[in-house]
mmCIF file of C-alpha atoms and ligand atoms in Angstrom:
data_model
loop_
_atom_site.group_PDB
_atom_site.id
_atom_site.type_symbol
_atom_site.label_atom_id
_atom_site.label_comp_id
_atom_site.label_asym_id
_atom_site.label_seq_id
_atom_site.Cartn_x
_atom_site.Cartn_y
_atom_site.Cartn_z
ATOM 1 C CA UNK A 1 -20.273 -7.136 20.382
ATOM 2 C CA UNK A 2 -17.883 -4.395 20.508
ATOM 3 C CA UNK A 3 -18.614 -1.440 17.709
ATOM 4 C CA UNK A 4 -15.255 0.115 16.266
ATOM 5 C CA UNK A 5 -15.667 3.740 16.622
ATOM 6 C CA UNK A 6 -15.091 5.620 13.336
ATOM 7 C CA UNK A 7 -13.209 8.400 14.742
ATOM 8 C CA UNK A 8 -10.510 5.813 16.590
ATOM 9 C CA UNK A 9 -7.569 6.756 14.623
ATOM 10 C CA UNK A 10 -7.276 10.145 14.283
ATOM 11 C CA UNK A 11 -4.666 10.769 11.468
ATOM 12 C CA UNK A 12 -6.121 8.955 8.659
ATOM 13 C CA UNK A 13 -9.158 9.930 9.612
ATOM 14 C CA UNK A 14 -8.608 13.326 9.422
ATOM 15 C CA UNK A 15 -7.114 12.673 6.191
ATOM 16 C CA UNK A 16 -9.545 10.288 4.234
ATOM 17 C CA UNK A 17 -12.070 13.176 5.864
ATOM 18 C CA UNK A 18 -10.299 16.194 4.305
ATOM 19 C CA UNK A 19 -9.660 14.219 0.317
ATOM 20 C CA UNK A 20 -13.757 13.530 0.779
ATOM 21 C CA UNK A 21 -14.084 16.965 1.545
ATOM 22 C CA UNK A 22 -11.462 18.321 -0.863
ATOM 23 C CA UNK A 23 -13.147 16.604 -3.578
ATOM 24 C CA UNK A 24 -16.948 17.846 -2.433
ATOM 25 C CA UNK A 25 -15.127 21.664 -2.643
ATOM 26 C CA UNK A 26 -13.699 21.497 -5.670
ATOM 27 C CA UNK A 27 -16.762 19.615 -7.353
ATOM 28 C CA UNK A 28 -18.810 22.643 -6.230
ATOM 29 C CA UNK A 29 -16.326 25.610 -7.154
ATOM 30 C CA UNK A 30 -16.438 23.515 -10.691
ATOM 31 C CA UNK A 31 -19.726 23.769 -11.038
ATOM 32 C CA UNK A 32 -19.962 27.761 -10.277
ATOM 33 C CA UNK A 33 -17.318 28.229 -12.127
ATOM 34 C CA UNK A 34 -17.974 30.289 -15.443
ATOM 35 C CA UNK A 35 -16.995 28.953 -18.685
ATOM 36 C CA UNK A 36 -13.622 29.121 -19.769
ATOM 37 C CA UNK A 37 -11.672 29.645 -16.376
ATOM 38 C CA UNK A 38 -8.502 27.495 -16.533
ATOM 39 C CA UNK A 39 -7.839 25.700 -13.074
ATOM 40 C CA UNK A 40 -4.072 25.960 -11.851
ATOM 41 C CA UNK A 41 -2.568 22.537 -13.022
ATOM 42 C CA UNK A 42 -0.146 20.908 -10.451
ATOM 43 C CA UNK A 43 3.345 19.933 -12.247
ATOM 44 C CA UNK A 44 4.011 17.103 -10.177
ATOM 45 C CA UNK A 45 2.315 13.892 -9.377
ATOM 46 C CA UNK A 46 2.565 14.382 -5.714
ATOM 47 C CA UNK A 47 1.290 18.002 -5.905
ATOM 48 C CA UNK A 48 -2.049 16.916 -8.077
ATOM 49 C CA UNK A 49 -2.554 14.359 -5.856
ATOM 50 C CA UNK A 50 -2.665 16.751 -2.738
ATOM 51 C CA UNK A 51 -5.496 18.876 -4.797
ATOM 52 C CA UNK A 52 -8.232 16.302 -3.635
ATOM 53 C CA UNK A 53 -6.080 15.616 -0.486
ATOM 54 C CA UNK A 54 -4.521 12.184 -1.572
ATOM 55 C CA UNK A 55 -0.826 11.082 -1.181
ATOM 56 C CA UNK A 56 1.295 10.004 -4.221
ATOM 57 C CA UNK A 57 3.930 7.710 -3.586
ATOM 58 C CA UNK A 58 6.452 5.496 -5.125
ATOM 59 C CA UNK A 59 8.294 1.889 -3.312
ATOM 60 C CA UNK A 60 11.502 3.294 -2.781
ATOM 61 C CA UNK A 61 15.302 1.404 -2.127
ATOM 62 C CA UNK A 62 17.246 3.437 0.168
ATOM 63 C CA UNK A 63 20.396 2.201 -1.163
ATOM 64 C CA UNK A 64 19.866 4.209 -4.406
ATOM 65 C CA UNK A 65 19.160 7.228 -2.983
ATOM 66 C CA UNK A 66 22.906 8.129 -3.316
ATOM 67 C CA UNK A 67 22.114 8.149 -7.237
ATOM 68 C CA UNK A 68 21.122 11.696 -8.241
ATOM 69 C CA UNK A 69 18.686 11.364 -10.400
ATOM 70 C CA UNK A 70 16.850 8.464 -8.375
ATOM 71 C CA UNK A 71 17.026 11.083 -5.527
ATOM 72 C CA UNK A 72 15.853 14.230 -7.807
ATOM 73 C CA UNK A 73 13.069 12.803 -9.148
ATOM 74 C CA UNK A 74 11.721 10.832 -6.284
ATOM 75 C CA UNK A 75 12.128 14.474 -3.965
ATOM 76 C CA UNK A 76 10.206 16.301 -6.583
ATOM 77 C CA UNK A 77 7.526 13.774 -7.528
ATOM 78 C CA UNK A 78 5.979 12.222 -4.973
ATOM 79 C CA UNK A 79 5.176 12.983 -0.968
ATOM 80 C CA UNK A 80 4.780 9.278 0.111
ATOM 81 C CA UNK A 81 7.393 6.514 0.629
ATOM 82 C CA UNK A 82 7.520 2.867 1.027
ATOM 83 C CA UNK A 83 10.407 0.507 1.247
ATOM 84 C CA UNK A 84 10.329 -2.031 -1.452
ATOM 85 C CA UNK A 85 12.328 -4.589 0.567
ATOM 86 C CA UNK A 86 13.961 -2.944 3.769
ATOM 87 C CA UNK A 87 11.214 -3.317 6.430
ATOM 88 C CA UNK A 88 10.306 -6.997 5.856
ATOM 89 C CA UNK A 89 11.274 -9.802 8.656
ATOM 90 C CA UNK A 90 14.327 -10.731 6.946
ATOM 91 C CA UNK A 91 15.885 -7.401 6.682
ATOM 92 C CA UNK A 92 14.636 -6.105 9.777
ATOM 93 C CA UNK A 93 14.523 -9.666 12.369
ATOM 94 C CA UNK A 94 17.510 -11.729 10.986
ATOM 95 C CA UNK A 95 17.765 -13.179 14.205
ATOM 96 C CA UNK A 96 15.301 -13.713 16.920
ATOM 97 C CA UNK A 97 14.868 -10.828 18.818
ATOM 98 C CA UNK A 98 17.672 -8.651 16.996
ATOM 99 C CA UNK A 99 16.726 -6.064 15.220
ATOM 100 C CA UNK A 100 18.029 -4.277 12.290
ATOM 101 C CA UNK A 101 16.426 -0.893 11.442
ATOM 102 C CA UNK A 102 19.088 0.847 9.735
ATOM 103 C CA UNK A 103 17.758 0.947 6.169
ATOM 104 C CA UNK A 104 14.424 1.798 7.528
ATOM 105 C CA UNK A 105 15.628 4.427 9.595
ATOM 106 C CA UNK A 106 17.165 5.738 6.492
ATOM 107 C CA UNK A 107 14.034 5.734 4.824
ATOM 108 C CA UNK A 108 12.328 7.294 7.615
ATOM 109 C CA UNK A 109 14.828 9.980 7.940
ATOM 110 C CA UNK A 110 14.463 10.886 4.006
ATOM 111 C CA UNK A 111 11.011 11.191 4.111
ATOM 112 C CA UNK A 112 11.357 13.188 7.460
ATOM 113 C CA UNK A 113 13.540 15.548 5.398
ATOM 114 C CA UNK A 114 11.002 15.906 2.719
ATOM 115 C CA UNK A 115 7.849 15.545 4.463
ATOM 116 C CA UNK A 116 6.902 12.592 2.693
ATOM 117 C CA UNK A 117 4.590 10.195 4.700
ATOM 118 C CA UNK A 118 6.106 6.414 5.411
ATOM 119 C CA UNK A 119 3.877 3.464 4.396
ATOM 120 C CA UNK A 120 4.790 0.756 6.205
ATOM 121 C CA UNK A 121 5.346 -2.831 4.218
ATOM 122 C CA UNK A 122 5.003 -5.390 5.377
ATOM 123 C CA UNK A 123 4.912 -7.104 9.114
ATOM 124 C CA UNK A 124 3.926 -10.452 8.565
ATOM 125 C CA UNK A 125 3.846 -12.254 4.954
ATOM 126 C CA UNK A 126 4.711 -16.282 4.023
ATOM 127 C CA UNK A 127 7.541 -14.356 1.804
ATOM 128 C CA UNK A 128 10.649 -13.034 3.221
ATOM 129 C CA UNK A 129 11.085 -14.761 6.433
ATOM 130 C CA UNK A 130 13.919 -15.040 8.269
ATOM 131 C CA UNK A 131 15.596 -18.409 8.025
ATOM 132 C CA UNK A 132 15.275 -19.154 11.995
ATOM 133 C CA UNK A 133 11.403 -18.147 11.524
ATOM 134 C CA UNK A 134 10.862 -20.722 8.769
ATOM 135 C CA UNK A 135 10.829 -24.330 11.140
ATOM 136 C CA UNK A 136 9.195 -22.783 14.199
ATOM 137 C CA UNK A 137 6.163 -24.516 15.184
ATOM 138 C CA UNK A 138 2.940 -23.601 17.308
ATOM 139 C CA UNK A 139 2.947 -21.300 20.270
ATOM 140 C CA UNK A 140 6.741 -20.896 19.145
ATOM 141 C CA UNK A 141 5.999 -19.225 15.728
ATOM 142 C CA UNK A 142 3.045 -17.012 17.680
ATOM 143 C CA UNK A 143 5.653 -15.934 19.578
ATOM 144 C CA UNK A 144 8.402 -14.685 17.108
ATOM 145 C CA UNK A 145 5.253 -13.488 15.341
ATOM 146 C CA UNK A 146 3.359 -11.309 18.066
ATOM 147 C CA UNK A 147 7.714 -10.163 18.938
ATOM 148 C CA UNK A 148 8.042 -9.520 15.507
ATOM 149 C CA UNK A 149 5.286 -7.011 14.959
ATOM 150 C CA UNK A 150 6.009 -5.504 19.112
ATOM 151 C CA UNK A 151 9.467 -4.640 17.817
ATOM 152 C CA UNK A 152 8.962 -3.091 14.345
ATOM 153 C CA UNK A 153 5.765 -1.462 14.936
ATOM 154 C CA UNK A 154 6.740 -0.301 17.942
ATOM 155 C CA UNK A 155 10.209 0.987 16.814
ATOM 156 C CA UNK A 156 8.259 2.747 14.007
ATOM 157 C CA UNK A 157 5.377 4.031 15.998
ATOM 158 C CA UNK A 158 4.619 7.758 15.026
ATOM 159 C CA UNK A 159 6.410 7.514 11.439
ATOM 160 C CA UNK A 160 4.129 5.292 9.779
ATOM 161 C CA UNK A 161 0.521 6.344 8.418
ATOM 162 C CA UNK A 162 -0.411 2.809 6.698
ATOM 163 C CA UNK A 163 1.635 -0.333 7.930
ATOM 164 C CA UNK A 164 0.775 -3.175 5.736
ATOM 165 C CA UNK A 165 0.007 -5.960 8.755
ATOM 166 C CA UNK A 166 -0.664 -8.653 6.688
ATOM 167 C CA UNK A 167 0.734 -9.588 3.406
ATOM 168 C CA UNK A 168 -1.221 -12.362 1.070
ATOM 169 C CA UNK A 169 -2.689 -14.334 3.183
ATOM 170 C CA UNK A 170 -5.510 -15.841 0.450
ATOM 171 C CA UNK A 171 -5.456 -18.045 -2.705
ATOM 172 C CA UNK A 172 -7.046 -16.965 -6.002
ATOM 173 C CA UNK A 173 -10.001 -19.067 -5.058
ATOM 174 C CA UNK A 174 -10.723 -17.166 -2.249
ATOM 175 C CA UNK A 175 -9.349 -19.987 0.604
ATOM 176 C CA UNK A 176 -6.661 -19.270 2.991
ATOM 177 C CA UNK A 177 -3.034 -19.895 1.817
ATOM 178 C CA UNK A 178 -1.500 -22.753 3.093
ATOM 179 C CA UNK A 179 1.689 -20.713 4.717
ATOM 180 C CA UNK A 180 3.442 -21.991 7.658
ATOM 181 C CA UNK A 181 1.266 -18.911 9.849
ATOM 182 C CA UNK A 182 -1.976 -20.959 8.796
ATOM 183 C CA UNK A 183 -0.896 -24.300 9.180
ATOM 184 C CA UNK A 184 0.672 -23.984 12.225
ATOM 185 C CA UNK A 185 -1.583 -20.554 13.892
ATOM 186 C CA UNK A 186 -5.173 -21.107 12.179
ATOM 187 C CA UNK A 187 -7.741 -19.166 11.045
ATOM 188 C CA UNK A 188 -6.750 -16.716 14.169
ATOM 189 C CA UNK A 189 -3.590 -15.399 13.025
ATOM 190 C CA UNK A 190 -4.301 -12.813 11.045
ATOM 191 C CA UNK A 191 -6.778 -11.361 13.777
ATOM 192 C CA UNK A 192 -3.774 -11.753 16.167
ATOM 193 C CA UNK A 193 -1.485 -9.591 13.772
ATOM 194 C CA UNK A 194 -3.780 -6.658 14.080
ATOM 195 C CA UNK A 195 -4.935 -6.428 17.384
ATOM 196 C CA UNK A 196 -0.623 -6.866 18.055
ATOM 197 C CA UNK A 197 -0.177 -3.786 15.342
ATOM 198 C CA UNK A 198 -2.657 -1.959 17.252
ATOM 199 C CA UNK A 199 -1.199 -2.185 20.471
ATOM 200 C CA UNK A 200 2.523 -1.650 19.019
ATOM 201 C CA UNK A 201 0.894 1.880 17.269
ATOM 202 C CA UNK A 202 -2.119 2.924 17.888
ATOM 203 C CA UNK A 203 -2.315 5.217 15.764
ATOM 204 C CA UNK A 204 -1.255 4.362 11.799
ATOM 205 C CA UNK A 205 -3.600 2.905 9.543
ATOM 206 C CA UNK A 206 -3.704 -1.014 9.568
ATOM 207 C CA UNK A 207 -4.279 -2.763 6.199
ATOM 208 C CA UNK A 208 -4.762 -5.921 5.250
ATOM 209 C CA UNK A 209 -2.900 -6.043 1.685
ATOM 210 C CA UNK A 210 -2.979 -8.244 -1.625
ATOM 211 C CA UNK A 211 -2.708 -9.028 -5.116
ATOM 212 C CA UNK A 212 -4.893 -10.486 -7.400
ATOM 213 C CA UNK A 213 -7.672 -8.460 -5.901
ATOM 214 C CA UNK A 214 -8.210 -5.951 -9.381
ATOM 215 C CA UNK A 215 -11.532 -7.296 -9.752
ATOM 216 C CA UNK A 216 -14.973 -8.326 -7.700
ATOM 217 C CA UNK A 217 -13.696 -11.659 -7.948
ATOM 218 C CA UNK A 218 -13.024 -15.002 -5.515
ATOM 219 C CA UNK A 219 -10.205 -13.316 -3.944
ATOM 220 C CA UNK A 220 -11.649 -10.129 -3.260
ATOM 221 C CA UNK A 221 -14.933 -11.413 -2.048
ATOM 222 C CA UNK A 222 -13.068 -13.596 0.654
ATOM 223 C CA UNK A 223 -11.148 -10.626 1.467
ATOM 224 C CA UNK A 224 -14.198 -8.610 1.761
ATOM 225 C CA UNK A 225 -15.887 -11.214 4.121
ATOM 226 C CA UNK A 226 -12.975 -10.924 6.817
ATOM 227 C CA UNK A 227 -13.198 -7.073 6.893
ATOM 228 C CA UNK A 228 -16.605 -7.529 7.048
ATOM 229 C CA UNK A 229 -16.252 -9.828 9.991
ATOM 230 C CA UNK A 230 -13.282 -7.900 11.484
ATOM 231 C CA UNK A 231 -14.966 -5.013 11.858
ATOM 232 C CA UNK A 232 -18.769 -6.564 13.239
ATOM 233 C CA UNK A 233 -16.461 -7.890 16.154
ATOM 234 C CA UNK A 234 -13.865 -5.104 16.808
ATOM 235 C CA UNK A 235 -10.760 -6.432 15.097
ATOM 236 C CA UNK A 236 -9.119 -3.344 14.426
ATOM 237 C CA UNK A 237 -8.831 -3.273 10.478
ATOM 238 C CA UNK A 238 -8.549 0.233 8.900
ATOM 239 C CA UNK A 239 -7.808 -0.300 5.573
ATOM 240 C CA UNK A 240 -7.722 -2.720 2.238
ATOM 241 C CA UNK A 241 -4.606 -2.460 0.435
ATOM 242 C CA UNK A 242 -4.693 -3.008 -3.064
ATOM 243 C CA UNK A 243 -1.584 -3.856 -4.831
ATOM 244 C CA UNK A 244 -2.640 -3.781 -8.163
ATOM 245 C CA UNK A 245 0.349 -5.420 -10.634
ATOM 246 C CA UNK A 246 -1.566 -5.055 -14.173
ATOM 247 C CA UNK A 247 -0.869 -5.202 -17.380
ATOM 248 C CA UNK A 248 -2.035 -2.961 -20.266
ATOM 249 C CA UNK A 249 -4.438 -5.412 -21.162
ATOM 250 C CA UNK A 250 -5.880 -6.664 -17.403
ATOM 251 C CA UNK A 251 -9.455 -6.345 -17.492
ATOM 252 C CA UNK A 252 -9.948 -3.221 -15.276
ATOM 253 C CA UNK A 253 -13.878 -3.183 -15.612
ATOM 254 C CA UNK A 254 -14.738 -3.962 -12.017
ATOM 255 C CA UNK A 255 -11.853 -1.955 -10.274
ATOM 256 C CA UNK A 256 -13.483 0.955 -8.998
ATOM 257 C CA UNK A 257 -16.707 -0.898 -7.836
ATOM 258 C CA UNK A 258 -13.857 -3.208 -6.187
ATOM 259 C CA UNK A 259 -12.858 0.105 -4.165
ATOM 260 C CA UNK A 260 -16.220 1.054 -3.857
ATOM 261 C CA UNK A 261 -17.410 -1.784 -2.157
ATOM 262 C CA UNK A 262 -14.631 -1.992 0.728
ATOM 263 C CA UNK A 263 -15.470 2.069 0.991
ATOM 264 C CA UNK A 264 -18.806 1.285 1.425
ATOM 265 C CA UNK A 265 -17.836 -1.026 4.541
ATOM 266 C CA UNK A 266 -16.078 0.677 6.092
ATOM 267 C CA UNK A 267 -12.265 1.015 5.550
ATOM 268 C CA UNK A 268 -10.063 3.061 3.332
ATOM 269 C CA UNK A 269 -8.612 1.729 0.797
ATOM 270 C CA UNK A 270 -5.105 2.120 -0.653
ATOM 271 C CA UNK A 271 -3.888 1.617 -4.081
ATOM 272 C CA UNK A 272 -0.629 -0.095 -2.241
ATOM 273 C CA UNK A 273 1.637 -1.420 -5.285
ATOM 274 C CA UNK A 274 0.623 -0.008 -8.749
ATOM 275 C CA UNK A 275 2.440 -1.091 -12.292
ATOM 276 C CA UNK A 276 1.729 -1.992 -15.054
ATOM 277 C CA UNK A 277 3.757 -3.996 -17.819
ATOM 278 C CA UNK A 278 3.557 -2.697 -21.409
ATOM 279 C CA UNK A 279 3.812 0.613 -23.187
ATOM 280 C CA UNK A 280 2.870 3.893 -25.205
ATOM 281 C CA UNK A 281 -1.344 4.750 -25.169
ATOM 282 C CA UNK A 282 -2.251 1.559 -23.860
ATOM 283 C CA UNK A 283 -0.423 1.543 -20.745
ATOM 284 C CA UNK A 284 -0.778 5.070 -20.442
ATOM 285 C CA UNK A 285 -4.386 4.614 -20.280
ATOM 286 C CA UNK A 286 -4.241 1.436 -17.914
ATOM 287 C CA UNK A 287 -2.970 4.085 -15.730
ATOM 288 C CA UNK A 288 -5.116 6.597 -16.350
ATOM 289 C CA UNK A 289 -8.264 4.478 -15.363
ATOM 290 C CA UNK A 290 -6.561 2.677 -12.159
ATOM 291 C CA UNK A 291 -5.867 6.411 -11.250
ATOM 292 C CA UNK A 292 -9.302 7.813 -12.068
ATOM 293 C CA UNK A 293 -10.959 4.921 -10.063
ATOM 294 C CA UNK A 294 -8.901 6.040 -6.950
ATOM 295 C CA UNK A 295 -10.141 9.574 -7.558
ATOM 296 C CA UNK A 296 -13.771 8.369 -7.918
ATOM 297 C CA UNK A 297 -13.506 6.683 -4.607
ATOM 298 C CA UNK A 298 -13.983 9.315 -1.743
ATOM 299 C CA UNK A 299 -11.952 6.226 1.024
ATOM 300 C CA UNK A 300 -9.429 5.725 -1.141
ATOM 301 C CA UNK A 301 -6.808 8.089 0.180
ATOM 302 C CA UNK A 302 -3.839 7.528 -2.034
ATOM 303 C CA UNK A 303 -1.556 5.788 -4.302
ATOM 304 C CA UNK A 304 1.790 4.192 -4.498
ATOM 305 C CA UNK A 305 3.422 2.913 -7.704
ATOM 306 C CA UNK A 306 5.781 -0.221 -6.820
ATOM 307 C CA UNK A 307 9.012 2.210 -7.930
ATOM 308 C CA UNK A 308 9.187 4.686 -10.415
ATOM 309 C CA UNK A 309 12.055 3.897 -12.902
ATOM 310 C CA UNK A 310 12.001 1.198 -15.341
ATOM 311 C CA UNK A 311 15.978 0.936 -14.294
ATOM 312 C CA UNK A 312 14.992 -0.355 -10.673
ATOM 313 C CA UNK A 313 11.549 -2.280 -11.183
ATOM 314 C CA UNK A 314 11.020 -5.764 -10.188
ATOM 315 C CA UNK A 315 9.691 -6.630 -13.540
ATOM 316 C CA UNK A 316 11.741 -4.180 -15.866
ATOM 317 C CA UNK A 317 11.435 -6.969 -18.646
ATOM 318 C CA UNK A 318 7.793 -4.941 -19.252
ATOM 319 C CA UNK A 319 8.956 -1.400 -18.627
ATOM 320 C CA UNK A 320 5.768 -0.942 -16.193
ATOM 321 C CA UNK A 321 6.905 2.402 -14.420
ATOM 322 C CA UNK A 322 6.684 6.112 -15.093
ATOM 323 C CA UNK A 323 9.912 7.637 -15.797
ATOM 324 C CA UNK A 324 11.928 5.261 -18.352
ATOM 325 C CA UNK A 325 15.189 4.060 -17.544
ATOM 326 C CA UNK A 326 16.818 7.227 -18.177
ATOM 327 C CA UNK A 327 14.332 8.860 -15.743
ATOM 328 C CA UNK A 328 12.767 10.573 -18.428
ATOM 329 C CA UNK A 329 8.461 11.076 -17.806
ATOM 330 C CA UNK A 330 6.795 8.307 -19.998
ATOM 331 C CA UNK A 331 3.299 8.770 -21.638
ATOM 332 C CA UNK A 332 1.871 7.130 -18.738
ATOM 333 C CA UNK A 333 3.424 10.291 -16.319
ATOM 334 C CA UNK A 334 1.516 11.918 -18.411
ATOM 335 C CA UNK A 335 -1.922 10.173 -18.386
ATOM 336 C CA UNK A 336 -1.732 10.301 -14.717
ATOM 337 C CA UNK A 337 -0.650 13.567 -14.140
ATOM 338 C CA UNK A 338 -3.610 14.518 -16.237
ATOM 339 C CA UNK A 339 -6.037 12.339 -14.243
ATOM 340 C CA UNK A 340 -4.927 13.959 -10.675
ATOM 341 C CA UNK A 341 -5.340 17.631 -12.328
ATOM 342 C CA UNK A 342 -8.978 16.628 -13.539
ATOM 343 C CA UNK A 343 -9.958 15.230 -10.385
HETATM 344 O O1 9MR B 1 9.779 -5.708 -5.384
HETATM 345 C C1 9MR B 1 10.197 -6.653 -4.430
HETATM 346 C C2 9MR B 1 11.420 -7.400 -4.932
HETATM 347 O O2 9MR B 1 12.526 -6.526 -4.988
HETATM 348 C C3 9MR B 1 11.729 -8.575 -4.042
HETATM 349 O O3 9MR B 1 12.778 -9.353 -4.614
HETATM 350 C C4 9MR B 1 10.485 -9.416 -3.852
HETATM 351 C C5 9MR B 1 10.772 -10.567 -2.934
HETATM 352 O O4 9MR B 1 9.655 -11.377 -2.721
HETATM 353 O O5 9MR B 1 9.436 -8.626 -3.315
HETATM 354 C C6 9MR B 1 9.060 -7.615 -4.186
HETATM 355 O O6 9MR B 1 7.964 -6.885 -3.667
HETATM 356 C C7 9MR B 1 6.753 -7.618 -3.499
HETATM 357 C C8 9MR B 1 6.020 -7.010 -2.350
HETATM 358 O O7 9MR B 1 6.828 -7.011 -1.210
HETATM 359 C C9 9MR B 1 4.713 -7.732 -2.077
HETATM 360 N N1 9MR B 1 3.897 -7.789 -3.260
HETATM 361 C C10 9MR B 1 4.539 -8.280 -4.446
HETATM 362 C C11 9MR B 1 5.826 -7.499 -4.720
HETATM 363 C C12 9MR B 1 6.470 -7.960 -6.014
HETATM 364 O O8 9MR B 1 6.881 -9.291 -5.926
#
């Protein structure tokens, strides 16, 4: 049995080592501090989050960032980036073996320009596949699979800290879902994306990543089982991503022992996707306790929220962002804001 060695991948390491460290600091300056000394408070979401050493980031469309205020406030906010759509298979493989990096490139060259980190999202997922990947079969479909993750990973290799390898892969009940990867690969292809992801770069953080998993429940439990496993037999796994879609009124009672538990393991974890629908103090506070539970956990190395206007979100029919759709902060800037400076 082959024993991962902690110190393997020395970026994220380095970085989950400095927010544990960060945090152990300022706990200790708090405590010697004498009553009544205000702490600086950061202004921006990405600079509060750097206090305990943490990224903030947003999922970002490179096609808007043309608008000004899109571009304003996601330059002064936040210091990660993801693309919300551009480094899938579809936009990235439309045919086999021809690759299209341009809107990724874009990304990449933004963030470059604002040293941002790059989360990368998402290799391999049943969603968002290529027409020509769709009907392969067998060793045929490991192949454009194994190519798949060679080519992006490896075109990407040195810009990414966290690549999402593996996109929901389980059911609610905790069983595998019935894509064409399982039905055609087995059990084994999700082992087979990350040992590919390794090899394509060694050195970003590789996640597993899903939703549904805001809770000790069936999903996260299964979840928790194959990192478990992963890491007994030297799969290399570095990370849990968590997306984290809420509402105002999901029951958010077992998230941090959630984190807590996959930090315990062994891996970081990553709050990968964050919104949540609704409004005013309630959603404000939804935030506030997703964002508090990050802070609480010393693996959890940062968050992204899934956009950051209500005018671009993927659900804007329950206004689940930060900034409304007029990019104005929203009571739930606020509540997190708060959180980071408190950390
Ligand atoms: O936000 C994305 C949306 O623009 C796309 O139409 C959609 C296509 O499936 O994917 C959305 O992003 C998803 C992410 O890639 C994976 N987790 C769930 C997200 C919301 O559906």
């Amino acid at each position: 049995m082959t024993e991962r060695l902690p110190e393997r991948r020395g970026r994220h390491r380095v970085r989950a080592a400095v927010a544990a460290l960060v945090t152990g600091v300022l706990a200790a300056t708090g405590a010697m501090m004498s009553t009544g000394t205000a702490q600086a408070q950061a202004d921006t979401l990405g600079a509060a989050a750097a206090e305990s050493g943490r990224y903030f980031g947003t999922a970002v469309g490179p096609h808007l960032l043309g608008e000004a205020d899109y571009a304003a406030t996601l330059n002064r906010e936040f210091t990660s980036v993801v693309a919300e759509n551009d480094m899938k298979w579809d936009a990235t493989e439309p045919s086999p073996g021809q690759f299209n990096f341009s809107r990724g490139d874009q990304l990449v060259d933004h963030a470059r320009s604002q040293g941002m980190e790059v989360r990368g999202h998402t290799l391999v997922w049943h969603a968002q596949q290529p027409s020509w990947v769709q009907g392969l079969t067998g060793d045929a479909l490991r192949q454009a699979m194994l190519g798949h993750i060679d080519g992006v990973a490896g075109h990407y290799a040195g810009d990414i800290s966290s690549w999402d390898v593996v996109n929901e892969a389980f059911e609610w009940d905790g069983s595998r879902r019935q894509s064409n990867l399982q039905q055609q690969l087995g059990d084994g292809w999700i082992e087979e994306a990350f040992r590919a992801a390794d090899a394509a770069d060694p050195n970003a953080t590789l996640c597993y990543n899903d939703y549904g998993t805001d809770a000790v429940n069936a999903k996260s439990d299964a979840i928790y089982r194959m990192v478990e496993d992963f890491l007994a037999r030297g799969v290399p796994i570095d990370c849990v991503g968590f997306q984290s879609h809420l509402d105002s009124t999901s029951d958010l009672s077992t998230y941090r022992q959630n984190l807590q538990r996959f930090s315990d393991l062994g891996v970081d974890v990553e709050i990968t996707e964050l919104d949540i629908g609704g409004s005013g103090a309630a959603q404000a506070d939804a935030y506030r306790q997703v964002t508090e539970a990050c802070l609480a956990v010393s693996r959890c190395t940062g968050i992204t929220i899934w956009g950051f206007t209500d005018k671009y979100s993927w659900r804007d029919d329950v206004t689940p962002l930060l900034f409304d759709a007029t990019y104005q902060k929203k009571e739930a800037y606020h509540a997190v804001l708060a959180a980071l400076n408190n950390a």
